[in-house]
Amino acid sequence: MSIKSLLSISMMSFMVSVSAQEILSVSKAIELALENNYGIKIASNNNRIAENNKSILNTGYLPTLTGNAGATYNLDNTDAEFSDGSSTTLSGAESSRYNASLDLNYTLFDGLGRHYDYKQLKETYQLSKLEARETIENTMAQLFTVYYNVARISENVNTLQQTLAISKDRIVRAQYQFDYGQSTKLDVLNAQVDINNDSINLINAKQELKNAKRDLNVVLGNSFTPEFKVDTLINFMMDIDKNDLFNKMKTNNVTLLQLDKNIMINEFTIKANKSGYLPTVGLTGSYGWNKNNNNAASFLAVSTNTGFSGGITFSWDLFDGGSTITTVKNAKINLENQQLEKESIFISIERDFDNAWDDYQNKLAIYRVQEDNIITSQNNFDRTQENFKLGQVTSIEFRQAQLNLLNSELSRDQAKYEAKLSELNLLQLSGELLNVSF
């Protein structure tokens, strides 16, 4: 069977294999990651814990109700002397006591401590939501990095397959020319060496593609079929405005929002700590039942008591050794540190934003240059190929034109995906990554 026939069969088999593969779109990958990624699941559970903590059941606003019950049994030997001078001796005298009660305790006022604790818990819940959002954003950034890596390698594989097909066609032509005395055996050997090199590059690229797909499936929570293709079509957001994104960054960057929440939580912490300066007023209530079965030495054989009792408690820690004063002072210092930290981090984020913007513009420009370079390289290869068929250029010159085209295509694909990832990084810094449709 000829090399051309083998090549045709190989290409047909590859096309059947590709057509059977399911296409994983970017939107589908996002959906799977949000549903199955373990980091997102853990962040969601942490958010549920914070939601439970902010419930009124965890604030101290509700009273406590306690049930108590007890029983006592005595077996005594008793020598009893009465007031009239008579006496008696009891051996093995039995007595028992039973009691049950419901006790209610409710804090009417605690210096507003629980009021600010409740506000703190609500802000902590909002902070937890921001932390979950940060986890989702980081997971999406990881997803895009791995997804577009699969896309880039997929295009590399296609390009290397085309290169290998051209090299195989070249060796057929070189063999024909050698058979008819139009070239030397050296041309055939050179063509064979190039086929071997192209085959090795293709094998390595296919293995790299398998590894990249496995990496992608890890981000997806191992929820997709092992064999799949990804979408290699890239669309850039050409209407991005730097000033608009910068303003969104100042108001919607997840790191800055978390710092704001931490500052607010610390402000409530200061107010809650100041509650130590004020008194505490509480309400107590009880309903009880008591029954005593006394021995013969007692004037009462059986006594039973039931009833309500209630009261108000007032407590004011006039001086606690200065611990409240120290706690409030330290909380104020912590607040100042958080405000300073926000200013410092804002400067860093502003720098990162400017770097990301310039990086995006540069990579977008490089991608456009690489696209223009593809046209030049393709024209150069087409002309060199025609001249090679006519015997007007050497196999070395043809191979050089082929490699130039290959390198141009690989560089173009690299530039395309780097520009897209740079764009996504810019969107993440501005807090817009989760607001973009894919």
mmCIF file of C-alpha atoms in Angstrom, residues 12-165:
data_model
loop_
_atom_site.group_PDB
_atom_site.id
_atom_site.type_symbol
_atom_site.label_atom_id
_atom_site.label_comp_id
_atom_site.label_asym_id
_atom_site.label_seq_id
_atom_site.Cartn_x
_atom_site.Cartn_y
_atom_site.Cartn_z
ATOM 1 C CA MET A 12 -10.107 9.397 7.833
ATOM 2 C CA SER A 13 -9.663 7.509 11.115
ATOM 3 C CA PHE A 14 -8.694 10.707 12.881
ATOM 4 C CA MET A 15 -11.766 12.533 11.510
ATOM 5 C CA VAL A 16 -14.078 9.735 12.674
ATOM 6 C CA SER A 17 -12.458 9.870 16.111
ATOM 7 C CA VAL A 18 -12.807 13.655 16.326
ATOM 8 C CA SER A 19 -16.423 13.645 15.201
ATOM 9 C CA ALA A 20 -17.254 11.191 17.990
ATOM 10 C CA GLN A 21 -15.801 13.486 20.645
ATOM 11 C CA GLU A 22 -18.180 15.691 22.594
ATOM 12 C CA ILE A 23 -17.514 19.426 22.401
ATOM 13 C CA LEU A 24 -17.081 21.139 25.766
ATOM 14 C CA SER A 25 -17.953 24.802 25.366
ATOM 15 C CA VAL A 26 -16.688 27.502 27.712
ATOM 16 C CA SER A 27 -20.181 28.087 29.130
ATOM 17 C CA LYS A 28 -20.641 24.354 29.728
ATOM 18 C CA ALA A 29 -17.251 24.166 31.454
ATOM 19 C CA ILE A 30 -18.236 27.065 33.734
ATOM 20 C CA GLU A 31 -21.525 25.349 34.571
ATOM 21 C CA LEU A 32 -19.774 22.081 35.438
ATOM 22 C CA ALA A 33 -17.131 23.832 37.542
ATOM 23 C CA LEU A 34 -19.727 25.780 39.535
ATOM 24 C CA GLU A 35 -21.624 22.564 40.173
ATOM 25 C CA ASN A 36 -18.807 20.092 40.823
ATOM 26 C CA ASN A 37 -15.597 21.889 41.772
ATOM 27 C CA TYR A 38 -14.648 20.867 45.315
ATOM 28 C CA GLY A 39 -13.189 24.225 46.291
ATOM 29 C CA ILE A 40 -16.483 25.915 45.364
ATOM 30 C CA LYS A 41 -18.442 23.284 47.302
ATOM 31 C CA ILE A 42 -16.354 23.900 50.418
ATOM 32 C CA ALA A 43 -16.769 27.681 50.060
ATOM 33 C CA SER A 44 -20.530 27.172 49.713
ATOM 34 C CA ASN A 45 -20.626 25.109 52.909
ATOM 35 C CA ASN A 46 -18.634 27.759 54.781
ATOM 36 C CA ASN A 47 -21.146 30.320 53.589
ATOM 37 C CA ARG A 48 -23.975 28.175 54.959
ATOM 38 C CA ILE A 49 -22.216 28.053 58.335
ATOM 39 C CA ALA A 50 -21.968 31.848 58.366
ATOM 40 C CA GLU A 51 -25.657 32.071 57.454
ATOM 41 C CA ASN A 52 -26.537 29.815 60.392
ATOM 42 C CA ASN A 53 -24.382 31.918 62.711
ATOM 43 C CA LYS A 54 -26.231 35.133 61.853
ATOM 44 C CA SER A 55 -29.578 33.622 62.845
ATOM 45 C CA ILE A 56 -31.410 35.111 65.819
ATOM 46 C CA LEU A 57 -30.932 31.719 67.445
ATOM 47 C CA ASN A 58 -27.239 32.581 67.802
ATOM 48 C CA THR A 59 -27.552 36.161 69.038
ATOM 49 C CA GLY A 60 -28.484 35.862 72.729
ATOM 50 C CA TYR A 61 -31.736 37.760 72.145
ATOM 51 C CA LEU A 62 -33.881 34.770 73.046
ATOM 52 C CA PRO A 63 -34.445 33.522 76.609
ATOM 53 C CA THR A 64 -33.167 30.226 77.967
ATOM 54 C CA LEU A 65 -35.536 27.675 79.469
ATOM 55 C CA THR A 66 -34.075 24.874 81.590
ATOM 56 C CA GLY A 67 -35.820 21.826 82.972
ATOM 57 C CA ASN A 68 -34.538 20.306 86.223
ATOM 58 C CA ALA A 69 -35.629 17.213 88.122
ATOM 59 C CA GLY A 70 -34.230 15.206 91.010
ATOM 60 C CA ALA A 71 -34.964 12.492 93.532
ATOM 61 C CA THR A 72 -33.306 11.606 96.869
ATOM 62 C CA TYR A 73 -33.798 8.531 99.007
ATOM 63 C CA ASN A 74 -32.536 8.178 102.632
ATOM 64 C CA LEU A 75 -32.376 5.171 104.930
ATOM 65 C CA ASP A 76 -31.426 6.387 108.432
ATOM 66 C CA ASN A 77 -31.024 5.204 112.009
ATOM 67 C CA THR A 78 -32.352 8.088 114.115
ATOM 68 C CA ASP A 79 -32.389 8.951 117.815
ATOM 69 C CA ALA A 80 -34.980 11.716 118.236
ATOM 70 C CA GLU A 81 -35.741 13.727 121.435
ATOM 71 C CA PHE A 82 -38.875 15.864 121.436
ATOM 72 C CA SER A 83 -39.584 19.135 123.230
ATOM 73 C CA ASP A 84 -41.833 17.498 125.814
ATOM 74 C CA GLY A 85 -38.925 15.387 126.992
ATOM 75 C CA SER A 86 -39.988 12.208 125.271
ATOM 76 C CA SER A 87 -37.604 10.399 122.924
ATOM 77 C CA THR A 88 -37.712 7.699 120.326
ATOM 78 C CA THR A 89 -35.297 5.592 118.406
ATOM 79 C CA LEU A 90 -35.866 4.772 114.737
ATOM 80 C CA SER A 91 -33.944 2.057 112.990
ATOM 81 C CA GLY A 92 -34.018 1.900 109.166
ATOM 82 C CA ALA A 93 -36.227 4.993 108.850
ATOM 83 C CA GLU A 94 -37.004 5.796 105.215
ATOM 84 C CA SER A 95 -37.441 9.255 103.719
ATOM 85 C CA SER A 96 -37.468 10.579 100.167
ATOM 86 C CA ARG A 97 -37.537 13.905 98.330
ATOM 87 C CA TYR A 98 -38.609 14.701 94.765
ATOM 88 C CA ASN A 99 -38.375 17.947 92.844
ATOM 89 C CA ALA A 100 -38.952 19.308 89.323
ATOM 90 C CA SER A 101 -38.780 22.809 87.942
ATOM 91 C CA LEU A 102 -38.725 24.940 84.806
ATOM 92 C CA ASP A 103 -36.279 27.845 85.031
ATOM 93 C CA LEU A 104 -36.418 30.850 82.729
ATOM 94 C CA ASN A 105 -33.565 33.326 82.253
ATOM 95 C CA TYR A 106 -33.691 36.332 79.980
ATOM 96 C CA THR A 107 -31.272 39.209 79.594
ATOM 97 C CA LEU A 108 -33.208 42.430 79.217
ATOM 98 C CA PHE A 109 -30.168 44.642 78.701
ATOM 99 C CA ASP A 110 -26.477 43.825 78.420
ATOM 100 C CA GLY A 111 -25.016 47.204 77.535
ATOM 101 C CA LEU A 112 -25.895 46.735 73.819
ATOM 102 C CA GLY A 113 -23.248 44.036 73.489
ATOM 103 C CA ARG A 114 -25.485 41.477 71.804
ATOM 104 C CA HIS A 115 -26.936 44.199 69.560
ATOM 105 C CA TYR A 116 -23.529 44.871 68.052
ATOM 106 C CA ASP A 117 -22.617 41.180 68.132
ATOM 107 C CA TYR A 118 -25.680 40.535 65.972
ATOM 108 C CA LYS A 119 -24.644 43.249 63.518
ATOM 109 C CA GLN A 120 -21.153 41.751 63.508
ATOM 110 C CA LEU A 121 -22.543 38.309 62.664
ATOM 111 C CA LYS A 122 -24.542 39.730 59.764
ATOM 112 C CA GLU A 123 -21.450 41.443 58.384
ATOM 113 C CA THR A 124 -19.469 38.233 58.882
ATOM 114 C CA TYR A 125 -22.063 36.484 56.741
ATOM 115 C CA GLN A 126 -21.620 39.115 54.031
ATOM 116 C CA LEU A 127 -17.855 38.629 54.325
ATOM 117 C CA SER A 128 -18.349 34.885 53.893
ATOM 118 C CA LYS A 129 -20.296 35.541 50.693
ATOM 119 C CA LEU A 130 -17.416 37.662 49.421
ATOM 120 C CA GLU A 131 -14.957 34.897 50.319
ATOM 121 C CA ALA A 132 -17.110 32.430 48.381
ATOM 122 C CA ARG A 133 -17.145 34.838 45.453
ATOM 123 C CA GLU A 134 -13.352 35.118 45.620
ATOM 124 C CA THR A 135 -13.099 31.315 45.537
ATOM 125 C CA ILE A 136 -15.398 31.207 42.505
ATOM 126 C CA GLU A 137 -13.398 33.928 40.736
ATOM 127 C CA ASN A 138 -10.106 32.144 41.392
ATOM 128 C CA THR A 139 -11.607 28.852 40.244
ATOM 129 C CA MET A 140 -12.911 30.495 37.073
ATOM 130 C CA ALA A 141 -9.479 31.996 36.418
ATOM 131 C CA GLN A 142 -7.935 28.553 36.888
ATOM 132 C CA LEU A 143 -10.597 27.045 34.648
ATOM 133 C CA PHE A 144 -9.950 29.538 31.858
ATOM 134 C CA THR A 145 -6.197 29.003 32.100
ATOM 135 C CA VAL A 146 -6.522 25.237 31.785
ATOM 136 C CA TYR A 147 -9.352 25.373 29.226
ATOM 137 C CA TYR A 148 -7.480 27.677 26.879
ATOM 138 C CA ASN A 149 -4.337 25.627 27.368
ATOM 139 C CA VAL A 150 -6.301 22.623 26.056
ATOM 140 C CA ALA A 151 -7.556 24.771 23.169
ATOM 141 C CA ARG A 152 -4.045 25.973 22.315
ATOM 142 C CA ILE A 153 -2.568 22.474 22.373
ATOM 143 C CA SER A 154 -5.509 21.190 20.316
ATOM 144 C CA GLU A 155 -4.704 23.730 17.618
ATOM 145 C CA ASN A 156 -1.025 22.818 17.902
ATOM 146 C CA VAL A 157 -1.917 19.171 17.292
ATOM 147 C CA ASN A 158 -3.918 20.117 14.202
ATOM 148 C CA THR A 159 -1.080 22.274 12.918
ATOM 149 C CA LEU A 160 1.499 19.529 13.515
ATOM 150 C CA GLN A 161 -0.740 17.006 11.767
ATOM 151 C CA GLN A 162 -0.899 19.261 8.742
ATOM 152 C CA THR A 163 2.854 19.696 8.874
ATOM 153 C CA LEU A 164 3.335 15.935 9.047
ATOM 154 C CA ALA A 165 0.958 15.437 6.109
#
